[in-house]
Short mmCIF file of C-alpha atoms in Angstrom, two decimals:
data_model
loop_
_atom_site.label_atom_id
_atom_site.label_comp_id
_atom_site.label_asym_id
_atom_site.label_seq_id
_atom_site.Cartn_x
_atom_site.Cartn_y
_atom_site.Cartn_z
CA UNK Q 1 -46.49 -7.54 -16.01
CA UNK Q 2 -42.78 -8.32 -15.52
CA UNK Q 3 -41.29 -11.59 -16.84
CA UNK Q 4 -37.67 -12.05 -15.73
CA UNK Q 5 -35.65 -14.32 -18.01
CA UNK Q 6 -32.10 -14.34 -16.65
CA UNK Q 7 -29.73 -12.62 -14.26
CA UNK Q 8 -28.49 -9.41 -15.93
CA UNK Q 9 -25.77 -8.45 -13.46
CA UNK Q 10 -24.77 -8.41 -9.83
CA UNK Q 11 -22.68 -5.67 -8.19
CA UNK Q 12 -20.09 -6.58 -5.57
CA UNK Q 13 -18.40 -3.89 -3.47
CA UNK Q 14 -14.87 -4.65 -2.31
CA UNK Q 15 -11.80 -3.44 -0.49
CA UNK Q 16 -9.75 -6.16 -2.27
CA UNK Q 17 -10.08 -5.21 -5.95
CA UNK Q 18 -7.22 -7.20 -7.44
CA UNK Q 19 -8.02 -10.34 -5.43
CA UNK Q 20 -11.65 -10.14 -6.55
CA UNK Q 21 -10.75 -9.61 -10.21
CA UNK Q 22 -8.27 -12.51 -10.06
CA UNK Q 23 -10.83 -14.82 -8.39
CA UNK Q 24 -13.64 -14.14 -10.83
CA UNK Q 25 -11.37 -14.42 -13.88
CA UNK Q 26 -8.90 -17.18 -12.91
CA UNK Q 27 -11.12 -19.38 -10.73
CA UNK Q 28 -14.66 -18.71 -11.95
CA UNK Q 29 -13.68 -18.14 -15.61
CA UNK Q 30 -15.29 -14.75 -16.27
CA UNK Q 31 -13.68 -12.45 -18.81
CA UNK Q 32 -13.08 -8.69 -18.51
CA UNK Q 33 -15.75 -6.80 -20.46
CA UNK Q 34 -15.11 -3.13 -19.72
CA UNK Q 35 -13.99 -0.79 -16.98
CA UNK Q 36 -14.49 2.81 -16.00
CA UNK Q 37 -11.65 3.31 -13.56
CA UNK Q 38 -12.47 6.99 -12.96
CA UNK Q 39 -15.76 6.04 -11.28
CA UNK Q 40 -14.63 2.63 -9.98
CA UNK Q 41 -16.45 0.11 -12.18
CA UNK Q 42 -14.97 -3.18 -13.40
CA UNK Q 43 -17.34 -5.37 -15.41
CA UNK Q 44 -16.73 -9.06 -16.01
CA UNK Q 45 -18.66 -11.18 -18.51
CA UNK Q 46 -20.28 -14.31 -17.05
CA UNK Q 47 -22.12 -15.98 -19.95
CA UNK Q 48 -25.08 -13.74 -20.72
CA UNK Q 49 -24.69 -11.85 -17.42
CA UNK Q 50 -22.22 -9.41 -15.87
CA UNK Q 51 -20.52 -9.30 -12.50
CA UNK Q 52 -19.60 -5.72 -11.59
CA UNK Q 53 -16.76 -5.23 -9.10
CA UNK Q 54 -16.74 -1.83 -7.39
CA UNK Q 55 -13.93 -0.73 -5.03
CA UNK Q 56 -15.34 0.84 -1.85
CA UNK Q 57 -12.97 3.81 -2.07
CA UNK Q 58 -14.19 4.76 -5.59
CA UNK Q 59 -16.99 7.22 -6.35
CA UNK Q 60 -19.43 4.36 -7.04
CA UNK Q 61 -18.24 2.37 -4.03
CA UNK Q 62 -18.69 5.27 -1.64
CA UNK Q 63 -22.36 5.49 -2.62
CA UNK Q 64 -22.94 2.04 -1.11
CA UNK Q 65 -22.22 2.84 2.52
CA UNK Q 66 -19.88 0.96 4.88
CA UNK Q 67 -17.46 -1.60 3.42
CA UNK Q 68 -18.43 -5.27 3.27
CA UNK Q 69 -17.14 -7.46 6.09
CA UNK Q 70 -18.04 -10.34 8.40
CA UNK Q 71 -21.25 -8.63 9.50
CA UNK Q 72 -21.85 -6.29 6.55
CA UNK Q 73 -22.31 -8.30 3.36
CA UNK Q 74 -24.10 -6.63 0.49
CA UNK Q 75 -25.89 -9.85 -0.53
CA UNK Q 76 -26.50 -13.42 0.65
CA UNK Q 77 -25.05 -15.17 -2.42
CA UNK Q 78 -24.97 -15.19 -6.18
CA UNK Q 79 -25.64 -18.36 -8.11
CA UNK Q 80 -23.80 -19.19 -11.33
CA UNK Q 81 -25.26 -21.97 -13.50
CA UNK Q 82 -22.38 -24.08 -14.85
CA UNK Q 83 -22.49 -26.16 -18.00
CA UNK Q 84 -21.06 -28.69 -18.26
CA UNK Q 85 -21.04 -29.61 -14.56
CA UNK Q 86 -18.37 -32.16 -13.56
CA UNK Q 87 -18.77 -32.02 -9.80
CA UNK Q 88 -15.66 -33.95 -8.82
CA UNK Q 89 -13.58 -32.12 -11.42
CA UNK Q 90 -14.83 -28.77 -10.12
CA UNK Q 91 -13.95 -29.75 -6.54
CA UNK Q 92 -10.42 -30.72 -7.61
CA UNK Q 93 -10.03 -27.45 -9.52
CA UNK Q 94 -11.18 -25.42 -6.51
CA UNK Q 95 -8.77 -27.26 -4.20
CA UNK Q 96 -5.89 -26.69 -6.64
CA UNK Q 97 -6.67 -22.96 -6.42
CA UNK Q 98 -6.92 -22.96 -2.63
CA UNK Q 99 -10.66 -22.28 -2.62
CA UNK Q 100 -12.56 -23.84 0.28
CA UNK Q 101 -15.88 -25.49 -0.54
CA UNK Q 102 -18.73 -27.28 1.18
CA UNK Q 103 -18.78 -30.26 -1.19
CA UNK Q 104 -21.56 -31.11 -3.59
CA UNK Q 105 -25.08 -30.82 -2.23
CA UNK Q 106 -28.55 -31.16 -3.74
CA UNK Q 107 -30.28 -27.78 -3.84
CA UNK Q 108 -33.21 -26.21 -5.62
CA UNK Q 109 -32.59 -23.61 -8.32
CA UNK Q 110 -34.32 -21.99 -11.28
CA UNK Q 111 -34.41 -25.30 -13.18
CA UNK Q 112 -35.31 -27.53 -10.21
CA UNK Q 113 -33.27 -29.69 -7.84
CA UNK Q 114 -29.69 -30.43 -8.84
CA UNK Q 115 -26.08 -30.40 -7.65
CA UNK Q 116 -24.50 -27.26 -6.26
CA UNK Q 117 -21.31 -26.21 -4.51
CA UNK Q 118 -20.96 -23.24 -2.17
CA UNK Q 119 -17.68 -21.32 -2.10
CA UNK Q 120 -16.66 -17.81 -1.03
CA UNK Q 121 -14.85 -15.14 -3.01
CA UNK Q 122 -11.92 -13.18 -1.50
CA UNK Q 123 -14.34 -10.61 -0.04
CA UNK Q 124 -16.35 -13.31 1.74
CA UNK Q 125 -19.37 -13.25 -0.60
CA UNK Q 126 -20.99 -16.66 -0.98
CA UNK Q 127 -21.06 -18.00 -4.53
CA UNK Q 128 -23.15 -21.02 -5.52
CA UNK Q 129 -21.90 -23.04 -8.48
CA UNK Q 130 -25.04 -24.78 -9.81
CA UNK Q 131 -25.34 -27.81 -12.04
CA UNK Q 132 -28.26 -28.95 -14.19
CA UNK Q 133 -31.60 -30.00 -12.75
CA UNK Q 134 -32.26 -33.68 -12.17
CA UNK Q 135 -34.16 -35.41 -14.95
#
């Protein structure tokens, strides 16, 4: 039997490496963990999980096929659980950084229904910023 407990990592392929690294560190708040530039792997710490950024022109990136684009995303979205979650403060922060959002909506997640905000990273991947479940 398999009992998943948390997201370990997600891998995002990109043709905009620096923009992606800047977005996930400056806007999302991840921290650089390690990199293996010779194979094209940049790992960012996101709480107990990792977000791996892989340039499409690197050895690892070339294994993934065509580059991501409007019709060729490598995933639907990744969801990051935020704590604390100050919805209005998060919206202001996103706007200050020029990040478009869809406002705060009620969506279901691993802990139940609660607030969430959809945004997109520089490569066009959807990112859900999720708050706590309703009590």
